[in-house]
Coordinates of C-alpha atoms in Angstrom, one line a residue:
M1 CA 24.2 63.6 -18.5
A2 CA 21.5 61.5 -20.1
G3 CA 24.2 59.2 -21.4
H4 CA 25.6 58.7 -17.9
S5 CA 22.0 58.0 -16.7
R6 CA 21.4 55.4 -19.4
F7 CA 24.8 53.9 -18.6
G8 CA 24.0 53.7 -14.9
I9 CA 20.6 52.1 -15.5
S10 CA 22.1 49.6 -18.0
F11 CA 24.8 48.7 -15.4
L12 CA 22.1 48.3 -12.7
F13 CA 20.1 45.9 -15.0
E14 CA 23.2 43.9 -15.8
F15 CA 24.1 43.7 -12.1
I16 CA 20.6 42.5 -11.2
E17 CA 20.6 40.0 -14.0
E18 CA 24.0 38.7 -13.0
K19 CA 22.9 38.3 -9.3
C20 CA 19.6 36.7 -10.4
S21 CA 21.5 34.3 -12.6
I22 CA 23.9 33.3 -9.7
L23 CA 20.9 32.8 -7.4
R24 CA 19.0 30.8 -10.1
D25 CA 22.1 28.6 -10.6
A26 CA 22.4 28.1 -6.9
V27 CA 18.7 27.1 -6.6
Y28 CA 19.1 24.7 -9.6
S29 CA 22.3 23.3 -8.1
R30 CA 20.6 22.6 -4.7
F31 CA 17.7 21.0 -6.5
T32 CA 20.1 18.9 -8.6
I33 CA 21.7 17.6 -5.4
L34 CA 18.3 16.9 -3.9
L35 CA 17.2 15.0 -7.0
A36 CA 20.5 13.1 -7.1
F37 CA 19.9 12.0 -3.5
H38 CA 16.4 10.7 -4.3
L39 CA 17.6 8.9 -7.3
L40 CA 20.4 7.3 -5.2
I41 CA 17.7 6.0 -2.9
V42 CA 15.9 4.5 -5.9
I43 CA 19.2 2.7 -6.9
L44 CA 19.8 1.5 -3.3
R45 CA 16.3 0.1 -3.1
I46 CA 16.7 -1.7 -6.3
L47 CA 20.0 -3.2 -5.1
Y48 CA 18.3 -4.3 -1.8
V49 CA 15.5 -6.1 -3.7
Q50 CA 18.1 -7.9 -5.9
L51 CA 20.5 -8.8 -3.0
S52 CA 18.1 -9.4 -0.2
S53 CA 17.0 -12.9 0.8
L54 CA 13.5 -11.7 1.7
E55 CA 10.9 -13.2 -0.6
I56 CA 7.7 -11.9 -2.1
Y57 CA 4.9 -11.1 0.3
S58 CA 1.7 -13.1 -0.3
E59 CA -0.4 -10.0 -1.1
E60 CA 2.2 -9.0 -3.6
A61 CA 2.0 -12.4 -5.2
Q62 CA -1.8 -12.3 -5.3
Y63 CA -1.8 -8.9 -7.1
W64 CA 0.8 -10.3 -9.5
I65 CA -1.5 -13.1 -10.3
W66 CA -4.2 -10.6 -11.1
S67 CA -1.9 -9.1 -13.7
R68 CA -2.1 -12.4 -15.5
H69 CA -5.9 -12.1 -15.7
L70 CA -6.5 -8.4 -16.7
Q71 CA -10.1 -7.4 -15.8
L72 CA -12.1 -4.2 -15.2
S73 CA -11.9 -4.8 -11.5
Y74 CA -11.3 -7.6 -8.9
Y75 CA -12.9 -9.1 -5.9
S76 CA -11.4 -7.0 -3.2
K77 CA -9.7 -4.1 -5.0
P78 CA -9.9 -2.0 -8.1
P79 CA -7.7 -2.9 -11.1
L80 CA -4.8 -0.4 -11.2
I81 CA -2.3 -2.6 -9.2
A82 CA -2.9 -5.4 -11.7
Y83 CA -2.2 -3.1 -14.7
L84 CA 1.0 -1.7 -13.1
N85 CA 2.2 -5.2 -12.4
W86 CA 1.4 -6.3 -16.0
F87 CA 3.4 -3.4 -17.4
S88 CA 6.4 -3.7 -15.0
T89 CA 6.7 -7.5 -15.3
S90 CA 6.4 -7.2 -19.1
L91 CA 9.6 -5.2 -19.0
L92 CA 11.5 -6.8 -16.1
G93 CA 10.0 -10.3 -16.0
N94 CA 8.0 -12.1 -13.4
T95 CA 10.6 -11.5 -10.7
P96 CA 10.6 -9.8 -7.3
L97 CA 12.2 -6.7 -8.9
G98 CA 9.5 -6.8 -11.7
I99 CA 6.9 -6.4 -9.0
R100 CA 8.6 -4.1 -6.4
I101 CA 10.0 -1.6 -9.0
N102 CA 6.5 -0.2 -8.8
A103 CA 6.8 0.5 -5.1
I104 CA 10.3 1.9 -5.4
L105 CA 9.2 4.4 -8.1
I106 CA 6.1 5.3 -6.2
G107 CA 8.3 6.0 -3.2
F108 CA 10.3 8.4 -5.4
G109 CA 7.1 10.0 -6.5
I110 CA 5.9 10.4 -3.0
A111 CA 9.1 12.1 -1.9
M112 CA 9.0 14.5 -4.9
T113 CA 5.3 15.3 -4.4
C114 CA 6.0 16.1 -0.7
Y115 CA 8.7 18.5 -2.0
Y116 CA 6.4 20.3 -4.4
L117 CA 3.4 20.4 -2.1
T118 CA 5.6 22.1 0.5
L119 CA 6.7 24.6 -2.0
E120 CA 3.1 25.2 -3.1
L121 CA 2.0 25.8 0.5
F122 CA 4.9 27.5 2.2
H123 CA 7.3 28.7 -0.6
N124 CA 10.4 27.5 1.3
R125 CA 12.9 25.2 -0.4
R126 CA 14.6 24.2 2.8
T127 CA 11.2 23.1 4.3
A128 CA 10.4 21.3 1.1
A129 CA 13.7 19.4 1.1
I130 CA 13.2 18.3 4.7
A131 CA 9.6 17.1 4.0
S132 CA 10.9 15.0 1.1
F133 CA 13.6 13.5 3.3
L134 CA 11.0 12.6 6.0
S135 CA 9.1 10.5 3.5
Y136 CA 11.9 7.9 3.7
V137 CA 11.7 7.7 7.4
L138 CA 8.0 7.5 8.5
P139 CA 6.9 3.8 8.6
F140 CA 3.5 4.4 6.9
I141 CA 5.4 5.6 3.8
W142 CA 8.3 3.3 4.1
L143 CA 6.1 0.2 3.9
P144 CA 4.3 1.0 0.6
S145 CA 7.5 2.3 -0.9
S146 CA 9.2 -1.0 -0.3
F147 CA 6.4 -3.6 -0.9
F148 CA 4.0 -3.3 -3.7
T149 CA 0.4 -3.4 -2.4
T150 CA -2.6 -1.3 -3.2
D151 CA -1.5 1.1 -0.5
S152 CA 1.4 2.1 -2.7
P153 CA -0.5 3.9 -5.5
L154 CA -3.2 5.0 -3.1
L155 CA -0.8 6.9 -1.0
L156 CA 0.8 8.6 -4.0
F157 CA -2.5 9.6 -5.6
W158 CA -4.0 10.8 -2.3
L159 CA -1.0 13.1 -2.0
L160 CA -1.1 14.3 -5.6
S161 CA -4.8 14.9 -5.4
L162 CA -4.3 17.2 -2.4
F163 CA -1.5 19.0 -4.2
L164 CA -3.6 19.6 -7.3
F165 CA -6.7 20.5 -5.3
W166 CA -4.9 23.2 -3.4
R167 CA -3.5 24.6 -6.6
A168 CA -6.9 24.5 -8.3
V169 CA -8.6 26.2 -5.4
N170 CA -6.1 29.0 -5.3
N171 CA -5.8 29.8 -9.0
N172 CA -9.1 28.3 -10.3
F173 CA -7.6 27.3 -13.6
M174 CA -9.6 24.6 -15.4
K175 CA -6.5 22.6 -16.2
N176 CA -5.7 22.1 -12.5
W177 CA -9.2 20.9 -11.8
I178 CA -8.9 18.5 -14.7
Y179 CA -5.5 17.3 -13.3
F180 CA -7.1 16.9 -9.9
G181 CA -9.9 14.8 -11.4
I182 CA -7.5 12.5 -13.1
C183 CA -5.4 11.9 -10.0
L184 CA -8.6 11.3 -8.0
G185 CA -9.7 8.8 -10.6
L186 CA -6.4 7.0 -10.6
G187 CA -6.7 6.9 -6.8
I188 CA -10.2 5.4 -7.1
I189 CA -8.9 2.5 -9.3
S190 CA -6.1 2.0 -6.8
K191 CA -8.2 1.5 -3.7
Y192 CA -11.7 2.6 -2.8
S193 CA -10.5 4.3 0.4
I194 CA -9.5 7.4 -1.6
L195 CA -13.2 8.3 -1.8
L196 CA -12.8 9.5 1.8
I197 CA -10.8 12.4 0.4
L198 CA -14.0 14.1 -0.9
P199 CA -15.7 14.7 2.5
C200 CA -12.3 15.9 3.9
L201 CA -11.9 18.4 1.1
F202 CA -15.5 19.6 1.3
V203 CA -15.2 20.2 5.1
F204 CA -12.0 22.2 4.4
L205 CA -13.9 24.3 1.8
L206 CA -16.8 24.9 4.2
R207 CA -14.3 26.1 6.8
S208 CA -12.5 28.8 4.7
H209 CA -13.2 28.6 1.0
S210 CA -17.0 28.2 0.7
H211 CA -17.1 30.3 -2.5
V212 CA -15.5 27.4 -4.4
F213 CA -18.8 25.5 -4.1
R214 CA -20.2 28.0 -6.5
S215 CA -17.7 27.2 -9.2
R216 CA -18.7 24.6 -11.8
K217 CA -15.0 23.7 -12.2
L218 CA -15.0 21.9 -8.8
Y219 CA -17.8 19.6 -10.0
V220 CA -16.0 19.1 -13.3
G221 CA -12.9 17.9 -11.5
V222 CA -14.9 15.6 -9.1
S223 CA -16.9 14.2 -12.0
I224 CA -13.8 13.3 -14.0
G225 CA -12.5 11.4 -11.0
L226 CA -15.8 9.5 -10.5
L227 CA -15.8 8.5 -14.2
F228 CA -12.8 6.3 -13.5
F229 CA -15.1 4.3 -11.1
L230 CA -17.5 3.4 -14.0
P231 CA -15.6 0.2 -15.1
V232 CA -15.5 -1.0 -11.5
V233 CA -19.3 -0.5 -11.2
I234 CA -19.8 -2.4 -14.5
W235 CA -17.6 -5.3 -13.3
N236 CA -19.5 -5.4 -10.0
I237 CA -22.9 -5.5 -11.7
K238 CA -21.7 -8.5 -13.8
N239 CA -20.4 -10.2 -10.6
D240 CA -23.3 -9.8 -8.2
F241 CA -21.7 -6.8 -6.5
V242 CA -19.1 -9.0 -4.7
G243 CA -16.8 -6.0 -4.3
L244 CA -19.4 -4.0 -2.5
R245 CA -20.4 -7.0 -0.4
H246 CA -16.7 -7.5 0.6
V247 CA -16.3 -3.8 1.6
Q248 CA -19.5 -4.0 3.7
Y249 CA -18.1 -7.1 5.5
L250 CA -14.8 -5.4 6.2
A251 CA -16.7 -2.4 7.6
G252 CA -18.2 -4.6 10.2
N253 CA -21.6 -5.0 8.6
T254 CA -22.1 -8.6 9.9
K255 CA -24.3 -10.3 12.5
E256 CA -21.3 -11.5 14.5
A257 CA -21.5 -10.9 18.3
V258 CA -18.3 -9.4 19.7
Q259 CA -17.4 -9.6 23.4
I260 CA -16.7 -6.4 25.3
E261 CA -13.2 -7.6 26.1
K262 CA -12.4 -8.1 22.4
L263 CA -13.8 -4.6 21.6
A264 CA -11.5 -3.0 24.1
F265 CA -8.5 -4.9 22.8
N266 CA -9.4 -3.9 19.2
F267 CA -9.6 -0.3 20.2
L268 CA -6.3 -0.3 22.0
E269 CA -4.7 -2.2 19.1
Y270 CA -6.0 0.4 16.7
I271 CA -4.6 3.3 18.8
F272 CA -1.2 1.7 19.4
G273 CA -0.9 0.6 15.7
Q274 CA -1.4 4.2 14.5
I275 CA 1.2 5.5 17.0
V276 CA 3.7 2.9 15.6
I277 CA 3.2 3.7 11.9
L278 CA 3.3 7.5 12.7
S279 CA 6.4 6.9 14.8
P280 CA 6.3 7.3 18.6
F281 CA 9.4 9.6 18.3
F282 CA 7.2 12.4 16.8
I283 CA 4.5 12.2 19.4
G284 CA 5.6 15.5 20.9
F285 CA 5.3 17.3 17.5
Y286 CA 1.8 15.8 16.9
I287 CA 0.5 16.8 20.3
K288 CA 1.7 20.4 19.8
I289 CA 0.2 20.6 16.3
L290 CA -3.1 19.3 17.6
K291 CA -3.1 21.8 20.5
S292 CA -2.5 24.6 18.1
W293 CA -5.3 23.4 16.0
I294 CA -7.7 23.2 18.9
H295 CA -6.8 26.8 19.9
K296 CA -7.3 27.9 16.3
Q297 CA -3.6 29.0 16.0
L298 CA -2.9 27.1 12.8
S299 CA -2.9 28.6 9.3
D300 CA -5.2 27.4 6.5
E301 CA -2.2 25.5 5.1
M302 CA -1.6 23.5 8.2
V303 CA -5.2 22.8 8.7
Y304 CA -5.3 21.5 5.1
L305 CA -2.5 19.1 5.9
I306 CA -3.8 17.6 9.1
L307 CA -7.6 17.7 8.7
P308 CA -7.8 14.6 6.3
G309 CA -5.7 12.5 8.7
I310 CA -7.8 13.4 11.7
M311 CA -11.1 12.8 9.9
V312 CA -10.1 9.4 8.5
F313 CA -8.7 8.3 11.8
F314 CA -12.1 8.9 13.4
V315 CA -13.9 7.3 10.4
F316 CA -12.1 4.0 11.0
M317 CA -12.3 4.0 14.8
P318 CA -15.9 2.7 15.1
I319 CA -15.0 -0.3 12.9
A320 CA -12.7 -1.4 15.7
F321 CA -15.8 -1.7 17.9
V322 CA -18.1 -3.6 15.5
R323 CA -15.7 -5.8 13.6
R324 CA -14.5 -9.0 15.3
S325 CA -10.9 -8.7 13.9
G326 CA -10.7 -5.0 14.4
V327 CA -9.1 -2.6 12.0
E328 CA -5.9 -3.4 10.1
V329 CA -3.1 -1.0 11.0
N330 CA -2.6 0.0 7.4
W331 CA -6.3 1.0 6.6
P332 CA -6.1 4.7 7.7
M333 CA -2.4 5.3 6.9
F334 CA -3.0 6.8 3.4
A335 CA -4.6 9.8 5.0
Y336 CA -1.4 10.6 6.8
A337 CA 0.4 11.2 3.5
T338 CA 0.9 15.0 4.2
I339 CA 2.4 14.5 7.7
P340 CA 6.0 14.9 6.4
V341 CA 5.0 18.4 5.1
A342 CA 3.3 19.4 8.4
L343 CA 6.3 18.1 10.4
A344 CA 8.8 19.9 8.3
H345 CA 7.0 23.2 8.4
W346 CA 6.3 23.0 12.1
A347 CA 10.0 22.3 12.8
V348 CA 11.4 25.0 10.5
T349 CA 9.1 27.8 11.7
G350 CA 9.5 26.8 15.3
K351 CA 13.3 26.3 14.9
K352 CA 13.0 22.7 16.0
T353 CA 14.8 21.1 13.1
G354 CA 17.4 19.6 15.5
R355 CA 14.7 17.8 17.5
L356 CA 13.0 16.8 14.2
G357 CA 16.3 15.4 13.0
A358 CA 16.8 13.4 16.2
G359 CA 13.3 12.0 15.9
A360 CA 13.8 11.1 12.2
A361 CA 17.1 9.4 13.0
A362 CA 15.5 7.4 15.9
T363 CA 12.6 6.4 13.7
F364 CA 14.9 5.3 10.8
M365 CA 16.9 3.2 13.2
L366 CA 13.8 1.6 14.6
V367 CA 12.5 0.7 11.1
L368 CA 15.9 -0.7 10.2
L369 CA 16.0 -2.7 13.4
I370 CA 12.4 -4.1 13.1
T371 CA 13.0 -5.2 9.5
N372 CA 16.5 -6.7 10.2
L373 CA 16.1 -8.4 13.6
S374 CA 18.4 -11.2 12.4
V375 CA 21.4 -9.0 12.9
L376 CA 20.8 -9.2 16.7
D377 CA 20.5 -13.0 16.8
K378 CA 24.0 -13.2 18.3
V379 CA 22.7 -11.4 21.4
E380 CA 19.7 -13.8 21.5
I381 CA 17.1 -11.2 20.6
Q382 CA 14.6 -14.1 20.2
K383 CA 14.2 -14.2 24.0
I384 CA 12.8 -10.7 23.8
I385 CA 11.1 -10.7 20.4
P386 CA 10.2 -14.3 19.3
V387 CA 10.8 -15.0 15.6
K388 CA 7.0 -15.4 15.1
F389 CA 6.6 -11.7 15.8
D390 CA 9.3 -10.8 13.3
P391 CA 7.4 -9.1 10.4
T392 CA 9.9 -10.4 7.9
S393 CA 9.1 -14.0 8.8
R394 CA 6.1 -13.8 6.5
L395 CA 8.6 -13.2 3.6
A396 CA 10.6 -16.4 4.1
G397 CA 10.2 -20.1 3.3
W398 CA 8.1 -20.0 0.2
K399 CA 10.8 -20.7 -2.3
S400 CA 12.0 -23.8 -0.4
L401 CA 8.4 -25.0 -0.1
A402 CA 7.9 -24.5 -3.9
Q403 CA 11.1 -26.5 -4.6
H404 CA 9.8 -29.4 -2.5
V405 CA 6.4 -29.3 -4.4
D406 CA 8.3 -29.2 -7.7
S407 CA 10.2 -32.4 -6.7
L408 CA 6.9 -34.1 -5.9
K409 CA 5.5 -33.1 -9.3
R410 CA 8.4 -34.6 -11.1
R411 CA 7.7 -38.0 -9.4
I412 CA 4.1 -38.1 -10.6
P413 CA 3.7 -40.4 -13.7
S414 CA 1.5 -37.9 -15.5
T415 CA 1.6 -34.3 -16.7
N416 CA -2.1 -33.9 -15.6
C417 CA -1.5 -32.3 -12.2
F418 CA -2.7 -29.2 -10.4
V419 CA -1.5 -27.6 -7.2
F420 CA -4.0 -26.2 -4.8
S421 CA -4.5 -25.1 -1.2
N422 CA -7.3 -24.0 1.2
N423 CA -5.3 -20.8 1.9
Y424 CA -5.1 -18.2 -0.9
H425 CA -1.8 -16.9 0.5
I426 CA -0.2 -20.3 -0.1
S427 CA -1.8 -20.6 -3.5
S428 CA -0.5 -17.2 -4.5
E429 CA 3.1 -17.8 -3.2
M430 CA 3.2 -21.2 -5.0
Q431 CA 2.1 -19.8 -8.3
F432 CA 5.0 -17.3 -8.1
Y433 CA 7.7 -19.7 -6.9
L434 CA 6.9 -22.9 -8.7
E435 CA 8.9 -23.8 -11.8
E436 CA 7.4 -22.1 -14.9
Q437 CA 4.9 -20.4 -12.6
P438 CA 1.8 -22.5 -13.5
A439 CA -1.7 -21.6 -12.4
T440 CA -2.5 -22.7 -8.9
Y441 CA -5.9 -23.0 -7.3
F442 CA -7.8 -22.3 -4.1
L443 CA -10.2 -24.7 -2.5
N444 CA -12.8 -23.1 -0.2
Y445 CA -13.3 -24.9 3.1
N446 CA -16.2 -22.7 4.2
N447 CA -14.0 -19.6 4.3
R448 CA -14.5 -16.1 2.9
M449 CA -14.4 -15.6 -0.9
N450 CA -11.4 -14.2 -2.7
Q451 CA -10.4 -13.6 -6.3
F452 CA -9.6 -17.3 -6.9
S453 CA -13.3 -18.0 -6.2
L454 CA -14.3 -16.0 -9.3
W455 CA -12.0 -17.8 -11.7
P456 CA -12.2 -21.3 -13.2
G457 CA -11.4 -23.7 -10.4
L458 CA -11.0 -27.4 -9.7
E459 CA -14.3 -28.2 -11.5
Q460 CA -12.4 -28.2 -14.8
F461 CA -10.4 -31.2 -13.7
V462 CA -13.3 -33.5 -12.6
N463 CA -13.1 -37.1 -13.9
K464 CA -10.1 -36.3 -16.2
K465 CA -7.5 -38.5 -14.4
Y466 CA -5.9 -35.5 -12.8
Y467 CA -3.5 -35.6 -9.8
G468 CA -3.7 -32.9 -7.2
I469 CA -1.1 -31.7 -4.8
F470 CA -2.8 -30.2 -1.8
I471 CA -0.8 -27.9 0.6
S472 CA -2.2 -26.8 3.9
T473 CA -1.1 -26.0 7.5
T474 CA -3.9 -28.2 8.8
P475 CA -4.6 -31.9 8.2
I476 CA -6.7 -32.9 5.1
K477 CA -10.4 -33.3 5.7
D478 CA -12.1 -36.7 4.9
K479 CA -14.5 -34.9 2.5
L480 CA -11.6 -33.7 0.4
K481 CA -9.7 -37.0 0.6
D482 CA -12.8 -38.8 -0.6
S483 CA -13.0 -36.5 -3.6
F484 CA -10.0 -38.3 -5.1
E485 CA -9.7 -41.9 -6.0
E486 CA -6.8 -42.5 -3.7
M487 CA -4.0 -40.7 -1.8
G488 CA -0.6 -41.2 -3.3
S489 CA 1.7 -39.8 -0.6
F490 CA 1.9 -37.5 2.4
T491 CA 4.8 -35.4 3.5
T492 CA 5.4 -32.5 5.8
R493 CA 7.6 -29.6 5.1
K494 CA 8.9 -27.4 7.9
T495 CA 10.1 -23.9 6.9
L496 CA 12.8 -22.2 9.0
Y497 CA 13.6 -18.6 9.5
R498 CA 16.5 -17.4 11.6
G499 CA 17.0 -21.0 12.7
T500 CA 13.4 -21.3 14.0
E501 CA 10.4 -23.1 12.6
I502 CA 7.8 -20.7 11.3
N503 CA 5.5 -23.0 9.4
N504 CA 4.8 -26.7 9.1
F505 CA 3.0 -27.6 5.9
N506 CA 1.1 -30.8 5.2
I507 CA 1.5 -31.8 1.5
Y508 CA -0.7 -34.5 0.0
V509 CA -0.4 -36.1 -3.5
L510 CA -3.9 -37.2 -4.5
K511 CA -4.8 -39.3 -7.5
D512 CA -7.8 -39.0 -9.9
F513 CA -10.0 -36.0 -8.9
K514 CA -13.7 -36.8 -8.8
G515 CA -15.1 -33.4 -7.7
F516 CA -15.6 -31.3 -4.6
E517 CA -18.5 -29.0 -3.6
E518 CA -17.0 -25.8 -2.3
N519 CA -18.7 -23.4 0.1
N520 CA -18.0 -19.7 0.6
S521 CA -18.9 -18.7 4.2
H522 CA -18.9 -14.9 3.7
Y523 CA -17.5 -12.1 1.6

């Protein structure tokens, strides 16, 4: 009898092990398919960069130039983007792919972090998969996953920090607090905005996990993150705190008087801009989630996901009222990084995945349309949306302009020549697209400072028989013309996009630089 009992138990264990193995294989199989899908997206994005006619965005070009001058920090941003550009271009060359591979890989990282954060919070693989797919649809993630700016690493490390903080709070292992600190630190040297995560997390702890404040591990994690900020502080001390002054100016700490009509416009622009990057097709979901939050019907997990976005949204709102140019649409978008997780969970638990899928499809089609308006030129879409409002128009014409400048350089009877502009966007694009990518320079016509202002400038060419090629969208000023012995030639160069003029550049060849006193109007 005992033998039969042992046989029965043994059979039961074998049966359970077999079923668990089948289940485990099925889970691994589904994850393999998911991973293969995300890797396919990476490949498609690489092919798009290689085959697309769209050129480098001027901010991308600027950050690439930073990678040629590695420092502890930079005028307007911390240094991580320069380090990443230096590494990627060392491997892939100073090419568009050498720069944008960072954004593409970060996009992959964001999708996978959404997946694992969803699993950590809700323990549902279907919800996790949906959240990771949504990361390819939402405009505020699509942009930094396609173009490499400081928002790219910021978004990833904000998301990773939230993932690791939740894990640390719920198991209190020191290693997770350390990992959180490292991610926070990497976010700090990506963009200063990630410091806003700390008040968001502390408010969440006060709400439902106040006991964590009594744990020294919390302060160890935060301290590790803040240590990453030390090199940035050292750099600012050595450079008269220009980074801090720049941030103060962006926050609206100026003496400029702003008319009430402009304030109203800035406010509406801010609200509308956030709706666009969050996708208007998900407005119904957002409203229902907010209503549930107001009526205290949300779980701690859902509050954790939406609280940072709400807080940061209201942090930036006053700036729209005090800053003449308002708030840039991308400034708060990093705080929305967990939205794919919240949408996926809300749709799955409410059995609204069909509606979510329809919204995702509509959003994806809208993003494709906005970034490829040229496909509608045959139906004269320009009558509805002029080319100047096409966001991709800023990614065209630079290569042809550089080719024209190169042709002018070849006609100069001297190798002593420098290219400069009174617009750092032009200077940045020219340095990337000119032959052999020589250093270019920025001449300040009483405008705000930028990173070029902190590097050796035109003063190094004074009275050394140097030619200068000046590129501007405005006519040359007499003061600048008089800083050269004579003007050699003047040409204009129109750049076209979709058959329409988007820029008209004035290009001056000037001989024998005598010196020019620059002036920075503000930070």
